[in-house]
Amino acid sequence: MSVRTLPLTDVTVCSAPLVRDPMGPDRATDLARAFKALGDPARLRLLSLIGAHHGGSACVCDLTEPLGLSQPTVSHHLRVLREAGLVTSERRGTWVHYTLVPGALGALAVVLADEAG
Amino acid sequence: MSVRTLPLTDVTVCSAPLVRDPMGPDRATDLARAFKALGDPARLRLLSLIGAHHGGSACVCDLTEPLGLSQPTVSHHLRVLREAGLVTSERRGTWVHYTLVPGALGALAVVLADEAG
DNA sequence: CCGCTGTATCGACATCTGTCGATCCAGCAT
DNA sequence: ATGCTGGATCGACAGATGTCGATACAGCGG
């Protein structure tokens, strides 16, 4: 390829070549939803608490007191985590158990590791 | 240790044993700050765009147009990313270049992978 | 020096978010 | 059925957030 076929590189213009494709808008919106769910201390502690229980599953009654938040607030955060696809809820008689969705956090970890290059 | 020294385990109470220590409040607050910065589509695209440039560094002039947002809005998002410790900014004459902080995204990836168990 | 261009900051605004008390619903025991 | 307990939903409210236009500031070129 002769140099005449290269695009004009005006030295007065600031531009650098892309070495890979940037993230598209749709994927960014999806991922942002998940990361937004992680963007609150209470929700990070909830995820950690759930995961720290045997089987990666915990009853709501074991999640409210350690956080020092009211029961409606904890319920709200659990709802956010559920709608983000990070946990699932299941009724077992009187109590409701929340469980980490297998691979959900791992998938986000892979995204970050990829973007880190 | 005799069984008499164990805490009372009332079978009518829902409780499961912890298999590891849950995340503490301070660490949760720190991590939430970082994940909150990732919880916006525009900022995810900015990170991806910066990382997609040669050397993991890009000029602001190359970041504004692809996002379809106003220049002040992009500047705001870059500020959030900088204050979260994910990028650094450096003036090169007329233009300002933003660079991914090495290891910052990777550290968050490790956190998620750990919590994923 | 004066103007031009790139970037940051300011002020304003609508929307979203975290929090709580009050209330409602579901399941179990008496 | 009645009551009790665990959990979700509702309504309200203060504060944070995303967005923009207008403006200020910093280099560079004339």
mmCIF file of C-alpha atoms (C1' of nucleotides) in Angstrom:
data_model
loop_
_atom_site.group_PDB
_atom_site.id
_atom_site.type_symbol
_atom_site.label_atom_id
_atom_site.label_comp_id
_atom_site.label_asym_id
_atom_site.label_seq_id
_atom_site.Cartn_x
_atom_site.Cartn_y
_atom_site.Cartn_z
ATOM 1 C CA MET A 1 0.000 0.000 0.000
ATOM 2 C CA SER A 2 1.421 3.347 -0.977
ATOM 3 C CA VAL A 3 1.399 6.167 1.483
ATOM 4 C CA ARG A 4 -0.910 8.106 -0.837
ATOM 5 C CA THR A 5 -3.793 5.769 0.030
ATOM 6 C CA LEU A 6 -3.609 6.457 3.744
ATOM 7 C CA PRO A 7 -6.208 8.790 5.220
ATOM 8 C CA LEU A 8 -4.984 12.317 5.669
ATOM 9 C CA THR A 9 -3.384 12.736 9.071
ATOM 10 C CA ASP A 10 -3.593 16.385 9.923
ATOM 11 C CA VAL A 11 -1.092 17.041 12.671
ATOM 12 C CA THR A 12 -3.196 19.927 13.912
ATOM 13 C CA VAL A 13 -6.014 17.481 14.670
ATOM 14 C CA CYS A 14 -5.977 15.263 17.727
ATOM 15 C CA SER A 15 -6.906 11.726 16.835
ATOM 16 C CA ALA A 16 -5.629 8.277 17.706
ATOM 17 C CA PRO A 17 -6.414 4.951 16.028
ATOM 18 C CA LEU A 18 -8.815 2.467 17.607
ATOM 19 C CA VAL A 19 -7.245 -0.905 18.365
ATOM 20 C CA ARG A 20 -10.600 -2.580 18.962
ATOM 21 C CA ASP A 21 -14.329 -1.929 18.742
ATOM 22 C CA PRO A 22 -15.780 0.148 21.570
ATOM 23 C CA MET A 23 -18.862 -0.993 23.475
ATOM 24 C CA GLY A 24 -22.166 -0.326 21.710
ATOM 25 C CA PRO A 25 -25.041 1.631 23.239
ATOM 26 C CA ASP A 26 -27.319 -1.373 23.793
ATOM 27 C CA ARG A 27 -24.709 -3.432 25.574
ATOM 28 C CA ALA A 28 -23.701 -0.395 27.617
ATOM 29 C CA THR A 29 -27.300 0.095 28.761
ATOM 30 C CA ASP A 30 -27.623 -3.542 29.797
ATOM 31 C CA LEU A 31 -24.350 -3.605 31.689
ATOM 32 C CA ALA A 32 -25.032 -0.252 33.337
ATOM 33 C CA ARG A 33 -28.232 -1.691 34.799
ATOM 34 C CA ALA A 34 -26.242 -4.460 36.478
ATOM 35 C CA PHE A 35 -23.430 -2.231 37.710
ATOM 36 C CA LYS A 36 -25.928 0.306 39.022
ATOM 37 C CA ALA A 37 -27.339 -2.463 41.202
ATOM 38 C CA LEU A 38 -23.818 -2.943 42.587
ATOM 39 C CA GLY A 39 -23.397 0.773 43.192
ATOM 40 C CA ASP A 40 -24.791 0.852 46.709
ATOM 41 C CA PRO A 41 -23.067 -0.280 49.916
ATOM 42 C CA ALA A 42 -26.194 -1.945 51.273
ATOM 43 C CA ARG A 43 -26.630 -4.036 48.138
ATOM 44 C CA LEU A 44 -22.971 -5.071 48.041
ATOM 45 C CA ARG A 45 -23.255 -6.201 51.656
ATOM 46 C CA LEU A 46 -26.467 -8.075 50.871
ATOM 47 C CA LEU A 47 -24.797 -9.940 48.001
ATOM 48 C CA SER A 48 -21.826 -10.734 50.196
ATOM 49 C CA LEU A 49 -24.051 -11.884 53.059
ATOM 50 C CA ILE A 50 -26.108 -14.126 50.783
ATOM 51 C CA GLY A 51 -22.982 -15.600 49.263
ATOM 52 C CA ALA A 52 -21.422 -16.097 52.683
ATOM 53 C CA HIS A 53 -24.261 -18.388 53.730
ATOM 54 C CA HIS A 54 -24.097 -22.122 53.186
ATOM 55 C CA GLY A 55 -25.203 -22.898 49.633
ATOM 56 C CA GLY A 56 -25.139 -19.241 48.557
ATOM 57 C CA SER A 57 -28.675 -18.873 49.851
ATOM 58 C CA ALA A 58 -30.003 -16.906 52.803
ATOM 59 C CA CYS A 59 -33.282 -16.096 54.506
ATOM 60 C CA VAL A 60 -34.363 -12.459 54.575
ATOM 61 C CA CYS A 61 -34.581 -12.681 58.352
ATOM 62 C CA ASP A 62 -30.791 -13.184 58.417
ATOM 63 C CA LEU A 63 -30.198 -10.173 56.169
ATOM 64 C CA THR A 64 -32.086 -7.352 57.827
ATOM 65 C CA GLU A 65 -30.400 -7.049 61.187
ATOM 66 C CA PRO A 66 -26.716 -7.044 60.072
ATOM 67 C CA LEU A 67 -27.291 -4.059 57.783
ATOM 68 C CA GLY A 68 -28.867 -1.782 60.346
ATOM 69 C CA LEU A 69 -31.560 -0.718 57.897
ATOM 70 C CA SER A 70 -35.317 -0.943 58.178
ATOM 71 C CA GLN A 71 -37.089 -4.003 56.842
ATOM 72 C CA PRO A 72 -38.787 -2.127 53.961
ATOM 73 C CA THR A 73 -35.445 -0.684 52.877
ATOM 74 C CA VAL A 74 -33.795 -4.111 52.820
ATOM 75 C CA SER A 75 -36.746 -5.464 50.877
ATOM 76 C CA HIS A 76 -36.315 -2.649 48.367
ATOM 77 C CA HIS A 77 -32.622 -3.428 47.873
ATOM 78 C CA LEU A 78 -33.343 -7.135 47.441
ATOM 79 C CA ARG A 79 -35.879 -6.221 44.781
ATOM 80 C CA VAL A 80 -33.281 -4.164 42.924
ATOM 81 C CA LEU A 81 -30.832 -7.072 43.030
ATOM 82 C CA ARG A 82 -33.514 -9.468 41.808
ATOM 83 C CA GLU A 83 -34.540 -7.203 38.906
ATOM 84 C CA ALA A 84 -30.876 -6.889 37.964
ATOM 85 C CA GLY A 85 -30.705 -10.676 37.614
ATOM 86 C CA LEU A 86 -28.157 -11.076 40.401
ATOM 87 C CA VAL A 87 -30.336 -13.020 42.853
ATOM 88 C CA THR A 88 -33.522 -15.055 42.819
ATOM 89 C CA SER A 89 -36.133 -15.318 45.565
ATOM 90 C CA GLU A 90 -38.027 -18.390 46.662
ATOM 91 C CA ARG A 91 -40.677 -18.850 49.301
ATOM 92 C CA ARG A 92 -40.113 -21.731 51.755
ATOM 93 C CA GLY A 93 -43.123 -21.798 53.995
ATOM 94 C CA THR A 94 -43.043 -18.776 56.232
ATOM 95 C CA TRP A 95 -39.697 -17.478 55.064
ATOM 96 C CA VAL A 96 -38.300 -16.190 51.794
ATOM 97 C CA HIS A 97 -34.828 -17.220 50.714
ATOM 98 C CA TYR A 98 -32.628 -15.253 48.350
ATOM 99 C CA THR A 99 -29.996 -17.047 46.270
ATOM 100 C CA LEU A 100 -27.101 -15.800 44.157
ATOM 101 C CA VAL A 101 -27.699 -16.424 40.456
ATOM 102 C CA PRO A 102 -24.846 -18.724 39.400
ATOM 103 C CA GLY A 103 -22.505 -16.992 36.993
ATOM 104 C CA ALA A 104 -24.121 -13.571 37.191
ATOM 105 C CA LEU A 105 -21.339 -11.880 39.134
ATOM 106 C CA GLY A 106 -18.760 -13.907 37.251
ATOM 107 C CA ALA A 107 -20.052 -12.633 33.915
ATOM 108 C CA LEU A 108 -19.653 -9.051 35.096
ATOM 109 C CA ALA A 109 -16.161 -9.856 36.314
ATOM 110 C CA VAL A 110 -15.280 -11.112 32.835
ATOM 111 C CA VAL A 111 -16.572 -7.896 31.271
ATOM 112 C CA LEU A 112 -14.377 -5.787 33.526
ATOM 113 C CA ALA A 113 -11.363 -8.002 32.957
ATOM 114 C CA ASP A 114 -11.875 -7.686 29.201
ATOM 115 C CA GLU A 115 -12.208 -3.918 29.310
ATOM 116 C CA ALA A 116 -9.117 -3.740 31.482
ATOM 117 C CA GLY A 117 -7.323 -5.208 28.488
ATOM 118 C CA MET B 1 -16.146 -27.954 73.582
ATOM 119 C CA SER B 2 -19.292 -29.571 74.913
ATOM 120 C CA VAL B 3 -22.586 -29.146 73.152
ATOM 121 C CA ARG B 4 -23.878 -27.279 76.173
ATOM 122 C CA THR B 5 -21.686 -24.327 75.236
ATOM 123 C CA LEU B 6 -23.175 -23.938 71.760
ATOM 124 C CA PRO B 7 -25.694 -21.175 71.216
ATOM 125 C CA LEU B 8 -29.293 -22.292 71.375
ATOM 126 C CA THR B 9 -30.537 -23.392 67.957
ATOM 127 C CA ASP B 10 -34.282 -23.016 67.922
ATOM 128 C CA VAL B 11 -35.640 -25.058 65.026
ATOM 129 C CA THR B 12 -38.540 -22.638 64.643
ATOM 130 C CA VAL B 13 -36.034 -19.913 63.747
ATOM 131 C CA CYS B 14 -34.675 -19.582 60.226
ATOM 132 C CA SER B 15 -30.913 -19.371 60.281
ATOM 133 C CA ALA B 16 -28.086 -20.804 58.231
ATOM 134 C CA PRO B 17 -24.384 -20.901 59.073
ATOM 135 C CA LEU B 18 -21.932 -18.483 57.479
ATOM 136 C CA VAL B 19 -19.183 -20.180 55.514
ATOM 137 C CA ARG B 20 -17.080 -17.011 55.284
ATOM 138 C CA ASP B 21 -16.961 -13.442 56.535
ATOM 139 C CA PRO B 22 -19.316 -11.044 54.781
ATOM 140 C CA MET B 23 -18.108 -7.712 53.429
ATOM 141 C CA GLY B 24 -17.734 -4.970 56.027
ATOM 142 C CA PRO B 25 -19.409 -1.567 55.823
ATOM 143 C CA ASP B 26 -16.245 0.406 55.013
ATOM 144 C CA ARG B 27 -15.167 -1.825 52.173
ATOM 145 C CA ALA B 28 -18.732 -1.874 50.850
ATOM 146 C CA THR B 29 -18.810 1.929 50.777
ATOM 147 C CA ASP B 30 -15.508 2.112 48.895
ATOM 148 C CA LEU B 31 -16.483 -0.506 46.338
ATOM 149 C CA ALA B 32 -19.941 1.001 45.864
ATOM 150 C CA ARG B 33 -18.320 4.287 44.854
ATOM 151 C CA ALA B 34 -16.449 2.541 42.068
ATOM 152 C CA PHE B 35 -19.391 0.459 40.860
ATOM 153 C CA LYS B 36 -21.646 3.497 40.926
ATOM 154 C CA ALA B 37 -19.262 5.120 38.459
ATOM 155 C CA LEU B 38 -19.784 2.090 36.207
ATOM 156 C CA GLY B 39 -23.554 2.289 36.560
ATOM 157 C CA ASP B 40 -24.188 4.608 33.634
ATOM 158 C CA PRO B 41 -24.185 3.685 29.933
ATOM 159 C CA ALA B 42 -22.337 6.838 28.936
ATOM 160 C CA ARG B 43 -19.521 6.152 31.378
ATOM 161 C CA LEU B 44 -19.199 2.516 30.334
ATOM 162 C CA ARG B 45 -18.922 3.637 26.725
ATOM 163 C CA LEU B 46 -16.354 6.265 27.678
ATOM 164 C CA LEU B 47 -14.209 3.671 29.449
ATOM 165 C CA SER B 48 -14.523 1.326 26.498
ATOM 166 C CA LEU B 49 -13.684 4.105 24.036
ATOM 167 C CA ILE B 50 -10.626 5.194 25.999
ATOM 168 C CA GLY B 51 -9.446 1.614 26.309
ATOM 169 C CA ALA B 52 -10.056 0.984 22.627
ATOM 170 C CA HIS B 53 -7.604 3.712 21.659
ATOM 171 C CA HIS B 54 -3.952 2.975 21.122
ATOM 172 C CA GLY B 55 -2.178 2.960 24.463
ATOM 173 C CA GLY B 56 -5.411 3.064 26.462
ATOM 174 C CA SER B 57 -5.417 6.834 26.164
ATOM 175 C CA ALA B 58 -7.744 9.121 24.243
ATOM 176 C CA CYS B 59 -8.320 12.797 23.629
ATOM 177 C CA VAL B 60 -11.605 14.298 24.816
ATOM 178 C CA CYS B 61 -12.240 15.495 21.281
ATOM 179 C CA ASP B 62 -12.476 11.844 20.226
ATOM 180 C CA LEU B 63 -14.935 11.007 23.014
ATOM 181 C CA THR B 64 -17.658 13.602 22.677
ATOM 182 C CA GLU B 65 -19.057 12.921 19.244
ATOM 183 C CA PRO B 66 -19.492 9.101 19.449
ATOM 184 C CA LEU B 67 -21.689 9.391 22.539
ATOM 185 C CA GLY B 68 -24.192 11.859 21.138
ATOM 186 C CA LEU B 69 -24.107 13.902 24.335
ATOM 187 C CA SER B 70 -23.245 17.534 24.869
ATOM 188 C CA GLN B 71 -19.683 18.511 25.665
ATOM 189 C CA PRO B 72 -20.455 19.566 29.283
ATOM 190 C CA THR B 73 -22.192 16.261 29.916
ATOM 191 C CA VAL B 74 -19.231 14.263 28.638
ATOM 192 C CA SER B 75 -16.923 16.390 30.757
ATOM 193 C CA HIS B 76 -19.094 15.632 33.784
ATOM 194 C CA HIS B 77 -18.925 11.880 33.168
ATOM 195 C CA LEU B 78 -15.158 12.006 32.725
ATOM 196 C CA ARG B 79 -14.914 13.821 36.035
ATOM 197 C CA VAL B 80 -16.923 11.072 37.743
ATOM 198 C CA LEU B 81 -14.643 8.415 36.272
ATOM 199 C CA ARG B 82 -11.566 10.362 37.378
ATOM 200 C CA GLU B 83 -12.844 10.820 40.934
ATOM 201 C CA ALA B 84 -13.614 7.096 41.064
ATOM 202 C CA GLY B 85 -9.959 6.393 40.293
ATOM 203 C CA LEU B 86 -10.697 4.674 37.008
ATOM 204 C CA VAL B 87 -9.013 7.192 34.676
ATOM 205 C CA THR B 88 -6.477 9.991 34.874
ATOM 206 C CA SER B 89 -6.400 13.188 32.847
ATOM 207 C CA GLU B 90 -3.383 14.939 31.419
ATOM 208 C CA ARG B 91 -3.103 18.137 29.422
ATOM 209 C CA ARG B 92 -1.062 17.901 26.217
ATOM 210 C CA GLY B 93 -0.969 21.394 24.802
ATOM 211 C CA THR B 94 -4.402 22.299 23.534
ATOM 212 C CA TRP B 95 -5.990 18.956 24.217
ATOM 213 C CA VAL B 96 -6.671 16.866 27.305
ATOM 214 C CA HIS B 97 -6.063 13.125 27.209
ATOM 215 C CA TYR B 98 -7.769 10.602 29.461
ATOM 216 C CA THR B 99 -6.049 7.322 30.301
ATOM 217 C CA LEU B 100 -7.276 4.124 31.958
ATOM 218 C CA VAL B 101 -5.679 3.618 35.372
ATOM 219 C CA PRO B 102 -3.779 0.320 35.076
ATOM 220 C CA GLY B 103 -5.294 -2.365 37.245
ATOM 221 C CA ALA B 104 -8.298 -0.358 38.395
ATOM 222 C CA LEU B 105 -10.898 -2.275 36.400
ATOM 223 C CA GLY B 106 -9.004 -5.498 36.999
ATOM 224 C CA ALA B 107 -9.191 -5.038 40.763
ATOM 225 C CA LEU B 108 -12.956 -4.670 40.550
ATOM 226 C CA ALA B 109 -13.120 -7.772 38.370
ATOM 227 C CA VAL B 110 -11.264 -9.705 41.068
ATOM 228 C CA VAL B 111 -13.737 -8.530 43.713
ATOM 229 C CA LEU B 112 -16.679 -9.763 41.665
ATOM 230 C CA ALA B 113 -14.985 -13.061 40.895
ATOM 231 C CA ASP B 114 -14.319 -13.576 44.608
ATOM 232 C CA GLU B 115 -17.882 -12.778 45.606
ATOM 233 C CA ALA B 116 -19.127 -15.092 42.895
ATOM 234 C CA GLY B 117 -17.401 -17.826 44.867
ATOM 235 C "C1'" DC C 1 -2.769 41.617 21.933
ATOM 236 C "C1'" DC C 2 -6.883 39.549 20.089
ATOM 237 C "C1'" DG C 3 -9.506 36.094 18.663
ATOM 238 C "C1'" DC C 4 -10.259 31.056 18.129
ATOM 239 C "C1'" DT C 5 -10.780 26.420 19.760
ATOM 240 C "C1'" DG C 6 -10.901 22.825 23.261
ATOM 241 C "C1'" DT C 7 -12.290 21.824 27.908
ATOM 242 C "C1'" DA C 8 -14.076 22.736 32.551
ATOM 243 C "C1'" DT C 9 -17.312 24.893 35.559
ATOM 244 C "C1'" DC C 10 -21.818 27.038 36.806
ATOM 245 C "C1'" DG C 11 -26.774 27.316 37.327
ATOM 246 C "C1'" DA C 12 -31.018 25.300 36.522
ATOM 247 C "C1'" DC C 13 -34.093 21.697 35.981
ATOM 248 C "C1'" DA C 14 -36.470 17.149 35.757
ATOM 249 C "C1'" DT C 15 -35.876 12.671 37.184
ATOM 250 C "C1'" DC C 16 -34.177 8.950 39.895
ATOM 251 C "C1'" DT C 17 -32.828 6.956 44.396
ATOM 252 C "C1'" DG C 18 -32.488 5.664 49.300
ATOM 253 C "C1'" DT C 19 -34.915 5.809 53.334
ATOM 254 C "C1'" DC C 20 -38.654 5.409 56.552
ATOM 255 C "C1'" DG C 21 -43.421 4.613 58.846
ATOM 256 C "C1'" DA C 22 -47.763 2.733 57.830
ATOM 257 C "C1'" DT C 23 -50.158 -0.724 55.793
ATOM 258 C "C1'" DC C 24 -51.239 -4.982 53.409
ATOM 259 C "C1'" DC C 25 -50.701 -9.884 52.298
ATOM 260 C "C1'" DA C 26 -49.256 -14.879 53.113
ATOM 261 C "C1'" DG C 27 -48.514 -18.742 55.879
ATOM 262 C "C1'" DC C 28 -48.503 -21.012 60.331
ATOM 263 C "C1'" DA C 29 -50.272 -22.084 65.090
ATOM 264 C "C1'" DT C 30 -53.583 -22.011 68.458
ATOM 265 C "C1'" DA D 1 -61.593 -18.083 62.579
ATOM 266 C "C1'" DT D 2 -58.250 -15.387 64.981
ATOM 267 C "C1'" DG D 3 -54.107 -13.876 65.869
ATOM 268 C "C1'" DC D 4 -49.066 -13.744 65.046
ATOM 269 C "C1'" DT D 5 -44.996 -13.262 62.370
ATOM 270 C "C1'" DG D 6 -42.222 -12.618 58.083
ATOM 271 C "C1'" DG D 7 -42.067 -10.031 54.088
ATOM 272 C "C1'" DA D 8 -43.747 -6.925 50.299
ATOM 273 C "C1'" DT D 9 -45.962 -2.790 48.857
ATOM 274 C "C1'" DC D 10 -47.476 2.123 49.364
ATOM 275 C "C1'" DG D 11 -46.877 7.024 50.067
ATOM 276 C "C1'" DA D 12 -43.916 10.557 51.232
ATOM 277 C "C1'" DC D 13 -39.792 13.021 51.458
ATOM 278 C "C1'" DA D 14 -34.866 14.654 51.193
ATOM 279 C "C1'" DG D 15 -30.983 14.253 48.578
ATOM 280 C "C1'" DA D 16 -28.347 12.620 44.540
ATOM 281 C "C1'" DT D 17 -27.921 12.319 39.502
ATOM 282 C "C1'" DG D 18 -27.997 13.234 34.361
ATOM 283 C "C1'" DT D 19 -28.650 16.652 31.209
ATOM 284 C "C1'" DC D 20 -28.319 21.035 28.958
ATOM 285 C "C1'" DG D 21 -27.207 26.128 27.753
ATOM 286 C "C1'" DA D 22 -24.394 29.774 29.181
ATOM 287 C "C1'" DT D 23 -20.193 31.071 30.692
ATOM 288 C "C1'" DA D 24 -15.336 30.994 32.150
ATOM 289 C "C1'" DC D 25 -10.691 29.495 31.491
ATOM 290 C "C1'" DA D 26 -6.385 27.818 28.945
ATOM 291 C "C1'" DG D 27 -3.408 27.413 24.949
ATOM 292 C "C1'" DC D 28 -2.309 28.467 20.380
ATOM 293 C "C1'" DG D 29 -2.073 31.270 16.074
ATOM 294 C "C1'" DG D 30 -2.673 35.490 13.813
#
